[in-house]
PDB file of C-alpha atoms in Angstrom:
ATOM      1  CA  MET A   1     -15.249  12.063  26.330  1.00 44.00           C
ATOM      2  CA  SER A   2     -15.007  10.826  29.885  1.00 48.00           C
ATOM      3  CA  GLU A   3     -13.856  13.003  32.747  1.00 65.00           C
ATOM      4  CA  ALA A   4     -11.376  10.482  34.173  1.00 88.00           C
ATOM      5  CA  ILE A   5      -8.127   9.929  32.312  1.00 95.00           C
ATOM      6  CA  ARG A   6      -7.139   6.312  31.791  1.00 97.00           C
ATOM      7  CA  HIS A   7      -3.526   5.156  31.824  1.00 98.00           C
ATOM      8  CA  VAL A   8      -2.832   2.360  29.335  1.00 97.00           C
ATOM      9  CA  LEU A   9       0.384   0.543  28.454  1.00 96.00           C
ATOM     10  CA  SER A  10       0.408  -1.760  25.448  1.00 91.00           C
ATOM     11  CA  LEU A  11       2.677  -4.795  25.702  1.00 95.00           C
ATOM     12  CA  SER A  12       4.180  -6.411  22.625  1.00 93.00           C
ATOM     13  CA  GLY A  13       5.832  -9.366  24.334  1.00 94.00           C
ATOM     14  CA  GLY A  14       9.216  -7.709  23.857  1.00 94.00           C
ATOM     15  CA  LYS A  15      11.809  -6.373  26.262  1.00 95.00           C
ATOM     16  CA  ASP A  16      11.166  -2.619  26.010  1.00 95.00           C
ATOM     17  CA  SER A  17       7.449  -2.599  26.761  1.00 96.00           C
ATOM     18  CA  ALA A  18       7.982  -5.188  29.511  1.00 97.00           C
ATOM     19  CA  ALA A  19      10.698  -3.032  31.088  1.00 98.00           C
ATOM     20  CA  LEU A  20       8.414  -0.004  30.826  1.00 97.00           C
ATOM     21  CA  ALA A  21       5.641  -1.884  32.625  1.00 98.00           C
ATOM     22  CA  VAL A  22       8.002  -2.684  35.482  1.00 98.00           C
ATOM     23  CA  TYR A  23       9.351   0.865  35.475  1.00 98.00           C
ATOM     24  CA  MET A  24       5.876   2.442  35.694  1.00 97.00           C
ATOM     25  CA  ARG A  25       4.373  -0.102  38.113  1.00 96.00           C
ATOM     26  CA  ASP A  26       4.735   2.038  41.238  1.00 94.00           C
ATOM     27  CA  GLU A  27       4.512   5.432  39.538  1.00 96.00           C
ATOM     28  CA  VAL A  28       1.068   4.721  38.056  1.00 96.00           C
ATOM     29  CA  PRO A  29      -0.728   2.113  40.223  1.00 95.00           C
ATOM     30  CA  GLU A  30      -3.912   2.448  38.148  1.00 96.00           C
ATOM     31  CA  MET A  31      -2.134   1.487  34.922  1.00 97.00           C
ATOM     32  CA  GLU A  32      -3.999  -0.838  32.543  1.00 98.00           C
ATOM     33  CA  TYR A  33      -1.772  -3.376  30.803  1.00 98.00           C
ATOM     34  CA  ILE A  34      -2.979  -4.785  27.506  1.00 97.00           C
ATOM     35  CA  PHE A  35      -1.657  -7.215  24.909  1.00 97.00           C
ATOM     36  CA  HIS A  36      -3.090  -7.412  21.399  1.00 95.00           C
ATOM     37  CA  ASP A  37      -3.150 -11.121  20.632  1.00 96.00           C
ATOM     38  CA  THR A  38      -2.921 -12.040  16.935  1.00 95.00           C
ATOM     39  CA  ASP A  39      -3.086 -15.794  17.644  1.00 95.00           C
ATOM     40  CA  LYS A  40       0.142 -15.990  15.616  1.00 96.00           C
ATOM     41  CA  GLU A  41       2.548 -15.361  18.466  1.00 96.00           C
ATOM     42  CA  LEU A  42       5.474 -17.489  19.563  1.00 96.00           C
ATOM     43  CA  PRO A  43       4.842 -19.731  22.591  1.00 96.00           C
ATOM     44  CA  GLU A  44       7.574 -17.874  24.479  1.00 96.00           C
ATOM     45  CA  THR A  45       5.646 -14.623  24.122  1.00 96.00           C
ATOM     46  CA  TYR A  46       2.721 -15.941  26.166  1.00 96.00           C
ATOM     47  CA  GLU A  47       5.111 -17.394  28.740  1.00 97.00           C
ATOM     48  CA  TYR A  48       6.880 -14.033  29.076  1.00 97.00           C
ATOM     49  CA  LEU A  49       3.615 -12.177  29.587  1.00 97.00           C
ATOM     50  CA  HIS A  50       2.548 -14.692  32.211  1.00 97.00           C
ATOM     51  CA  ARG A  51       5.758 -14.083  34.163  1.00 97.00           C
ATOM     52  CA  LEU A  52       5.314 -10.326  33.779  1.00 98.00           C
ATOM     53  CA  GLU A  53       1.816 -10.561  35.264  1.00 98.00           C
ATOM     54  CA  ALA A  54       3.301 -12.113  38.401  1.00 97.00           C
ATOM     55  CA  ILE A  55       5.801  -9.273  38.745  1.00 97.00           C
ATOM     56  CA  LEU A  56       3.200  -6.576  38.136  1.00 97.00           C
ATOM     57  CA  GLY A  57       0.690  -8.181  40.456  1.00 96.00           C
ATOM     58  CA  LYS A  58      -2.041  -7.325  37.965  1.00 95.00           C
ATOM     59  CA  PRO A  59      -3.610  -9.148  35.040  1.00 96.00           C
ATOM     60  CA  ILE A  60      -2.750  -8.264  31.463  1.00 98.00           C
ATOM     61  CA  THR A  61      -5.873  -7.798  29.363  1.00 97.00           C
ATOM     62  CA  LYS A  62      -5.713  -9.583  26.011  1.00 96.00           C
ATOM     63  CA  THR A  63      -7.511  -7.980  23.087  1.00 95.00           C
ATOM     64  CA  THR A  64      -8.253  -9.690  19.786  1.00 95.00           C
ATOM     65  CA  SER A  65      -9.337  -8.562  16.354  1.00 96.00           C
ATOM     66  CA  GLU A  66     -12.933  -9.022  15.236  1.00 95.00           C
ATOM     67  CA  ARG A  67     -11.539 -11.251  12.484  1.00 96.00           C
ATOM     68  CA  SER A  68      -8.686 -13.760  12.426  1.00 97.00           C
ATOM     69  CA  PHE A  69      -5.468 -13.231  10.487  1.00 97.00           C
ATOM     70  CA  ASP A  70      -6.570 -15.789   7.898  1.00 97.00           C
ATOM     71  CA  ASN A  71      -9.897 -14.009   7.454  1.00 97.00           C
ATOM     72  CA  TRP A  72      -8.213 -10.653   6.972  1.00 97.00           C
ATOM     73  CA  LEU A  73      -5.809 -12.301   4.528  1.00 97.00           C
ATOM     74  CA  LYS A  74      -8.753 -13.335   2.340  1.00 96.00           C
ATOM     75  CA  ILE A  75     -10.172  -9.820   2.499  1.00 96.00           C
ATOM     76  CA  TYR A  76      -6.830  -8.469   1.304  1.00 95.00           C
ATOM     77  CA  GLY A  77      -6.774 -10.855  -1.630  1.00 95.00           C
ATOM     78  CA  ASN A  78      -4.269 -13.283  -0.098  1.00 94.00           C
ATOM     79  CA  MET A  79      -1.622 -10.576  -0.274  1.00 95.00           C
ATOM     80  CA  ILE A  80       0.499 -11.286   2.798  1.00 96.00           C
ATOM     81  CA  PRO A  81       1.558  -8.196   4.759  1.00 95.00           C
ATOM     82  CA  SER A  82       4.911  -6.509   4.238  1.00 93.00           C
ATOM     83  CA  ASN A  83       6.582  -3.278   5.264  1.00 88.00           C
ATOM     84  CA  HIS A  84       4.611  -1.678   2.414  1.00 88.00           C
ATOM     85  CA  ARG A  85       1.349  -3.479   3.284  1.00 91.00           C
ATOM     86  CA  ARG A  86       1.194  -3.433   7.056  1.00 91.00           C
ATOM     87  CA  TRP A  87      -2.463  -4.343   7.268  1.00 95.00           C
ATOM     88  CA  CYS A  88      -1.596  -6.913   9.939  1.00 94.00           C
ATOM     89  CA  THR A  89      -0.512  -4.194  12.380  1.00 92.00           C
ATOM     90  CA  ARG A  90      -3.463  -2.002  11.512  1.00 93.00           C
ATOM     91  CA  MET A  91      -6.140  -4.682  11.758  1.00 95.00           C
ATOM     92  CA  LEU A  92      -4.750  -7.040  14.411  1.00 95.00           C
ATOM     93  CA  LYS A  93      -3.071  -4.532  16.733  1.00 93.00           C
ATOM     94  CA  LEU A  94      -4.071  -0.902  16.218  1.00 93.00           C
ATOM     95  CA  LYS A  95      -7.807  -1.350  15.593  1.00 94.00           C
ATOM     96  CA  PRO A  96      -8.305  -3.645  18.629  1.00 95.00           C
ATOM     97  CA  PHE A  97      -6.368  -1.098  20.712  1.00 95.00           C
ATOM     98  CA  GLU A  98      -8.596   1.761  19.602  1.00 94.00           C
ATOM     99  CA  ARG A  99     -11.712  -0.328  20.157  1.00 95.00           C
ATOM    100  CA  TYR A 100     -10.518  -1.139  23.679  1.00 96.00           C
ATOM    101  CA  ILE A 101      -9.945   2.562  24.383  1.00 95.00           C
ATOM    102  CA  GLY A 102     -13.213   3.765  22.910  1.00 95.00           C
ATOM    103  CA  GLU A 103     -13.805   7.493  23.355  1.00 95.00           C
ATOM    104  CA  ASP A 104     -12.153   7.772  26.771  1.00 96.00           C
ATOM    105  CA  ASP A 105      -9.297  10.186  27.322  1.00 97.00           C
ATOM    106  CA  VAL A 106      -6.173   8.046  27.561  1.00 96.00           C
ATOM    107  CA  LEU A 107      -2.493   8.458  28.263  1.00 96.00           C
ATOM    108  CA  ASN A 108      -0.805   5.713  26.237  1.00 95.00           C
ATOM    109  CA  TYR A 109       2.637   4.758  27.566  1.00 95.00           C
ATOM    110  CA  ILE A 110       5.159   3.735  24.904  1.00 93.00           C
ATOM    111  CA  GLY A 111       8.594   2.193  25.472  1.00 93.00           C
ATOM    112  CA  LEU A 112      10.714   4.258  23.098  1.00 92.00           C
ATOM    113  CA  ARG A 113      14.151   4.743  24.637  1.00 93.00           C
ATOM    114  CA  ALA A 114      16.207   7.919  24.804  1.00 93.00           C
ATOM    115  CA  ASP A 115      18.883   6.352  22.573  1.00 91.00           C
ATOM    116  CA  GLU A 116      16.648   5.581  19.599  1.00 86.00           C
ATOM    117  CA  ASP A 117      14.817   7.583  16.980  1.00 78.00           C
ATOM    118  CA  ARG A 118      11.981   5.475  15.664  1.00 72.00           C
ATOM    119  CA  THR A 119       8.592   5.910  14.115  1.00 63.00           C
ATOM    120  CA  GLY A 120       5.842   3.357  13.646  1.00 58.00           C
ATOM    121  CA  TYR A 121       2.211   2.534  14.083  1.00 61.00           C
ATOM    122  CA  ILE A 122       0.699   4.400  17.002  1.00 74.00           C
ATOM    123  CA  SER A 123      -2.811   5.765  17.276  1.00 80.00           C
ATOM    124  CA  HIS A 124      -3.479   9.322  16.178  1.00 82.00           C
ATOM    125  CA  LYS A 125      -6.943   9.563  17.688  1.00 90.00           C
ATOM    126  CA  LYS A 126      -7.383  12.882  19.466  1.00 92.00           C
ATOM    127  CA  ASN A 127      -8.413  11.246  22.750  1.00 95.00           C
ATOM    128  CA  ILE A 128      -5.168   9.208  22.933  1.00 94.00           C
ATOM    129  CA  THR A 129      -2.014  11.012  24.067  1.00 94.00           C
ATOM    130  CA  PRO A 130       1.302   9.137  23.735  1.00 93.00           C
ATOM    131  CA  ILE A 131       3.708   9.287  26.678  1.00 93.00           C
ATOM    132  CA  TYR A 132       7.388   8.278  26.454  1.00 94.00           C
ATOM    133  CA  PRO A 133       8.747   7.782  30.004  1.00 96.00           C
ATOM    134  CA  PHE A 134      12.118   6.382  28.915  1.00 96.00           C
ATOM    135  CA  GLN A 135      12.769   9.396  26.711  1.00 94.00           C
ATOM    136  CA  ARG A 136      11.480  11.722  29.407  1.00 95.00           C
ATOM    137  CA  ASP A 137      13.888  10.256  31.962  1.00 97.00           C
ATOM    138  CA  GLY A 138      16.825   9.656  29.621  1.00 97.00           C
ATOM    139  CA  LEU A 139      16.837   5.845  29.859  1.00 97.00           C
ATOM    140  CA  VAL A 140      18.856   3.937  27.257  1.00 96.00           C
ATOM    141  CA  LEU A 141      19.344   0.285  26.331  1.00 94.00           C
ATOM    142  CA  ALA A 142      21.615  -0.445  29.291  1.00 95.00           C
ATOM    143  CA  ASP A 143      18.883   0.820  31.622  1.00 97.00           C
ATOM    144  CA  ILE A 144      16.322  -1.518  30.065  1.00 97.00           C
ATOM    145  CA  HIS A 145      18.698  -4.457  30.643  1.00 96.00           C
ATOM    146  CA  ARG A 146      19.163  -3.364  34.254  1.00 97.00           C
ATOM    147  CA  ILE A 147      15.400  -3.059  34.870  1.00 98.00           C
ATOM    148  CA  LEU A 148      14.744  -6.518  33.465  1.00 97.00           C
ATOM    149  CA  GLU A 149      17.585  -8.144  35.363  1.00 97.00           C
ATOM    150  CA  GLU A 150      16.865  -6.450  38.704  1.00 97.00           C
ATOM    151  CA  SER A 151      13.160  -7.273  38.498  1.00 97.00           C
ATOM    152  CA  GLY A 152      13.906 -10.951  37.915  1.00 97.00           C
ATOM    153  CA  LEU A 153      11.935 -10.940  34.658  1.00 97.00           C
ATOM    154  CA  GLY A 154      14.919 -11.088  32.342  1.00 97.00           C
ATOM    155  CA  PHE A 155      14.570 -11.392  28.588  1.00 96.00           C
ATOM    156  CA  PRO A 156      11.995 -13.334  26.579  1.00 96.00           C
ATOM    157  CA  LYS A 157      13.042 -16.950  26.119  1.00 96.00           C
ATOM    158  CA  TYR A 158      12.934 -16.611  22.329  1.00 95.00           C
ATOM    159  CA  THR A 159      16.134 -14.549  22.517  1.00 94.00           C
ATOM    160  CA  GLU A 160      17.925 -17.705  23.648  1.00 94.00           C
ATOM    161  CA  TRP A 161      17.526 -19.292  20.215  1.00 92.00           C
ATOM    162  CA  GLY A 162      18.159 -16.187  18.144  1.00 89.00           C
ATOM    163  CA  ARG A 163      14.912 -14.266  17.802  1.00 92.00           C
ATOM    164  CA  THR A 164      15.598 -10.563  18.369  1.00 88.00           C
ATOM    165  CA  ARG A 165      12.102  -9.106  18.443  1.00 85.00           C
ATOM    166  CA  SER A 166       8.530  -9.813  19.439  1.00 90.00           C
ATOM    167  CA  GLY A 167       5.673 -10.060  16.949  1.00 89.00           C
ATOM    168  CA  CYS A 168       4.084 -12.806  14.902  1.00 95.00           C
ATOM    169  CA  PHE A 169       6.229 -15.853  14.142  1.00 96.00           C
ATOM    170  CA  PHE A 170       6.090 -14.951  10.441  1.00 96.00           C
ATOM    171  CA  CYS A 171       6.840 -11.246  10.886  1.00 94.00           C
ATOM    172  CA  PHE A 172       8.316  -9.824   7.686  1.00 93.00           C
ATOM    173  CA  TYR A 173      10.762  -7.737   9.744  1.00 92.00           C
ATOM    174  CA  GLN A 174      12.638 -10.885  10.726  1.00 92.00           C
ATOM    175  CA  GLN A 175      16.234 -11.215   9.632  1.00 93.00           C
ATOM    176  CA  LYS A 176      17.258 -14.196   7.530  1.00 95.00           C
ATOM    177  CA  ILE A 177      19.009 -15.855  10.462  1.00 95.00           C
ATOM    178  CA  GLU A 178      15.767 -15.620  12.440  1.00 95.00           C
ATOM    179  CA  TRP A 179      13.957 -17.584   9.735  1.00 97.00           C
ATOM    180  CA  VAL A 180      16.670 -20.221   9.930  1.00 97.00           C
ATOM    181  CA  ARG A 181      16.315 -20.381  13.706  1.00 96.00           C
ATOM    182  CA  LEU A 182      12.524 -20.592  13.404  1.00 97.00           C
ATOM    183  CA  LYS A 183      12.853 -23.606  11.110  1.00 97.00           C
ATOM    184  CA  GLU A 184      15.274 -25.226  13.565  1.00 97.00           C
ATOM    185  CA  HIS A 185      13.169 -24.635  16.698  1.00 97.00           C
ATOM    186  CA  TYR A 186       9.605 -24.543  15.339  1.00 97.00           C
ATOM    187  CA  PRO A 187       9.560 -26.383  11.997  1.00 98.00           C
ATOM    188  CA  GLU A 188       5.760 -26.581  12.105  1.00 98.00           C
ATOM    189  CA  LEU A 189       5.495 -22.777  12.361  1.00 98.00           C
ATOM    190  CA  PHE A 190       8.013 -22.390   9.538  1.00 98.00           C
ATOM    191  CA  GLU A 191       5.844 -24.659   7.385  1.00 98.00           C
ATOM    192  CA  GLU A 192       2.761 -22.642   8.295  1.00 98.00           C
ATOM    193  CA  ALA A 193       4.513 -19.425   7.280  1.00 98.00           C
ATOM    194  CA  LYS A 194       5.711 -21.008   4.039  1.00 98.00           C
ATOM    195  CA  ALA A 195       2.163 -22.081   3.175  1.00 97.00           C
ATOM    196  CA  TYR A 196       1.088 -18.433   3.024  1.00 97.00           C
ATOM    197  CA  GLU A 197       3.478 -17.756   0.127  1.00 97.00           C
ATOM    198  CA  THR A 198       0.957 -18.404  -2.648  1.00 95.00           C
ATOM    199  CA  PRO A 199      -0.304 -16.353  -5.624  1.00 93.00           C
ATOM    200  CA  ASN A 200      -2.676 -13.605  -4.529  1.00 90.00           C
ATOM    201  CA  SER A 201      -6.142 -13.157  -6.001  1.00 88.00           C
ATOM    202  CA  ILE A 202      -5.572  -9.538  -7.108  1.00 87.00           C
ATOM    203  CA  ASN A 203      -2.925  -9.941  -9.802  1.00 88.00           C
ATOM    204  CA  GLY A 204      -1.708 -13.520  -9.392  1.00 90.00           C
ATOM    205  CA  ASN A 205       1.698 -12.510  -8.102  1.00 91.00           C
ATOM    206  CA  THR A 206       3.337 -14.375  -5.248  1.00 94.00           C
ATOM    207  CA  PHE A 207       4.747 -12.343  -2.379  1.00 94.00           C
ATOM    208  CA  TYR A 208       7.288 -13.619   0.103  1.00 96.00           C
ATOM    209  CA  TRP A 209       7.782 -12.858   3.785  1.00 96.00           C
ATOM    210  CA  ASN A 210      11.483 -12.328   3.235  1.00 92.00           C
ATOM    211  CA  GLY A 211      11.598  -9.887   0.327  1.00 89.00           C
ATOM    212  CA  ASN A 212      12.472 -11.564  -2.953  1.00 91.00           C
ATOM    213  CA  GLU A 213      13.522 -14.876  -1.427  1.00 96.00           C
ATOM    214  CA  SER A 214      10.880 -17.500  -0.752  1.00 97.00           C
ATOM    215  CA  LEU A 215      11.017 -19.636   2.361  1.00 98.00           C
ATOM    216  CA  SER A 216      11.286 -22.673   0.095  1.00 97.00           C
ATOM    217  CA  GLU A 217      14.510 -21.215  -1.283  1.00 98.00           C
ATOM    218  CA  LEU A 218      15.774 -20.095   2.107  1.00 98.00           C
ATOM    219  CA  GLU A 219      15.334 -23.541   3.691  1.00 98.00           C
ATOM    220  CA  GLN A 220      17.603 -25.279   1.191  1.00 98.00           C
ATOM    221  CA  PRO A 221      20.585 -26.750   3.104  1.00 97.00           C
ATOM    222  CA  GLU A 222      23.230 -24.853   1.186  1.00 98.00           C
ATOM    223  CA  ARG A 223      21.368 -21.563   1.574  1.00 98.00           C
ATOM    224  CA  MET A 224      20.817 -22.083   5.302  1.00 97.00           C
ATOM    225  CA  ALA A 225      24.518 -22.887   5.707  1.00 97.00           C
ATOM    226  CA  GLN A 226      25.397 -19.659   3.902  1.00 97.00           C
ATOM    227  CA  ILE A 227      23.095 -17.593   6.141  1.00 96.00           C
ATOM    228  CA  LEU A 228      24.517 -19.218   9.258  1.00 95.00           C
ATOM    229  CA  ASN A 229      28.076 -18.509   8.116  1.00 96.00           C
ATOM    230  CA  ASN A 230      27.229 -14.869   7.341  1.00 94.00           C
ATOM    231  CA  TRP A 231      25.653 -14.536  10.759  1.00 91.00           C
ATOM    232  CA  GLU A 232      28.707 -15.958  12.514  1.00 92.00           C
ATOM    233  CA  VAL A 233      30.953 -13.501  10.663  1.00 92.00           C
ATOM    234  CA  SER A 234      28.640 -10.611  11.550  1.00 86.00           C
ATOM    235  CA  ARG A 235      28.428 -11.682  15.200  1.00 83.00           C
ATOM    236  CA  ALA A 236      32.212 -11.938  15.456  1.00 86.00           C
ATOM    237  CA  ARG A 237      32.536  -8.464  13.983  1.00 84.00           C
ATOM    238  CA  ALA A 238      29.967  -7.093  16.432  1.00 78.00           C
ATOM    239  CA  ARG A 239      31.791  -8.672  19.373  1.00 77.00           C
ATOM    240  CA  LYS A 240      35.063  -7.173  18.216  1.00 78.00           C
ATOM    241  CA  ASN A 241      33.648  -3.705  17.649  1.00 75.00           C
ATOM    242  CA  LEU A 242      31.390  -3.712  20.704  1.00 64.00           C
ATOM    243  CA  PRO A 243      33.180  -5.870  23.304  1.00 56.00           C
ATOM    244  CA  ASN A 244      30.963  -4.721  26.177  1.00 58.00           C
ATOM    245  CA  GLN A 245      27.685  -5.640  24.485  1.00 56.00           C
ATOM    246  CA  LYS A 246      25.599  -8.427  25.988  1.00 53.00           C
ATOM    247  CA  LEU A 247      25.003 -11.512  23.857  1.00 49.00           C
ATOM    248  CA  VAL A 248      21.322 -10.684  23.432  1.00 50.00           C
ATOM    249  CA  GLN A 249      22.343  -7.476  21.665  1.00 50.00           C
ATOM    250  CA  ILE A 250      24.449  -9.239  19.037  1.00 46.00           C
ATOM    251  CA  LEU A 251      22.370 -12.336  18.327  1.00 47.00           C
ATOM    252  CA  GLY A 252      20.948 -10.835  15.144  1.00 43.00           C
ATOM    253  CA  TYR A 253      22.272 -11.322  11.626  1.00 36.00           C
ATOM    254  CA  ALA A 254      23.163  -7.625  11.386  1.00 39.00           C
ATOM    255  CA  GLU A 255      24.841  -5.409  13.910  1.00 37.00           C
ATOM    256  CA  PRO A 256      22.403  -3.910  16.450  1.00 39.00           C
ATOM    257  CA  GLU A 257      22.139  -0.469  14.877  1.00 34.00           C
ATOM    258  CA  GLU A 258      21.474  -2.021  11.456  1.00 42.00           C
ATOM    259  CA  GLU A 259      18.480  -4.117  12.455  1.00 49.00           C
ATOM    260  CA  PRO A 260      15.257  -3.270  10.615  1.00 53.00           C
ATOM    261  CA  GLN A 261      12.831  -1.412  12.829  1.00 62.00           C
ATOM    262  CA  GLY A 262       9.339  -2.803  13.079  1.00 65.00           C
ATOM    263  CA  CYS A 263       6.002  -1.413  14.101  1.00 72.00           C
ATOM    264  CA  LEU A 264       6.005   0.153  17.574  1.00 73.00           C
ATOM    265  CA  ILE A 265       2.816  -1.489  18.791  1.00 75.00           C
ATOM    266  CA  CYS A 266       4.122  -4.913  17.691  1.00 76.00           C
ATOM    267  CA  GLN A 267       7.749  -4.887  18.667  1.00 69.00           C
ATOM    268  CA  LEU A 268       8.557  -2.509  21.521  1.00 69.00           C
TER     269      LEU A 268
END
């Protein structure tokens, strides 16, 4: 163990961790900002981090896994990750984070808000202590919006076309409408994600990113039209029930409180 305590804030490329970085900038000048790069991120994620660096006035360190996603996929028998097999988070995010920390004593700042009750992948090493400034200070979603707007950073550009969370472009926590939007805006990434849906080498079964529905099924015109219609109905309902919500809060297929909650280190 080292005598000096390091202050480290992991960035996912999403709004909450970005707002936390801005929020803590003056309180902890010695803060280290890190981003665990899977090489499967959306282009807008890198652009958002670049803009955040300018606001922080400090570089964001990018960590990478010792192996690529495709290499880990082979090790795991071509069984793509899911909410039951979150090896992607463990190997591409958490392990690089712990390797970056080493044995130093660290305060790890996490962007959980005071208005949410979430759990997810965070390190449980004894030398890493999680800190939750938003919960400590009672900051809620409206405060995160205010921080981002007042700083000039704003929201990640992927929210403009319907993506609600950070993480890999093929993240299994995506809603169906987000897969539709991915196909519309990044058809080459959609095809890459679809190519991973093949029989695994353990038992020959084929697993899909989106539960029991393959991307080949989802991309059929009639199915995409159905998903889009369902989304419009859901969005109209959310606007009616929550008239003061910002558009970014109701872009998802489900209402905000119904959205599936992903891994903390990936999507805060």
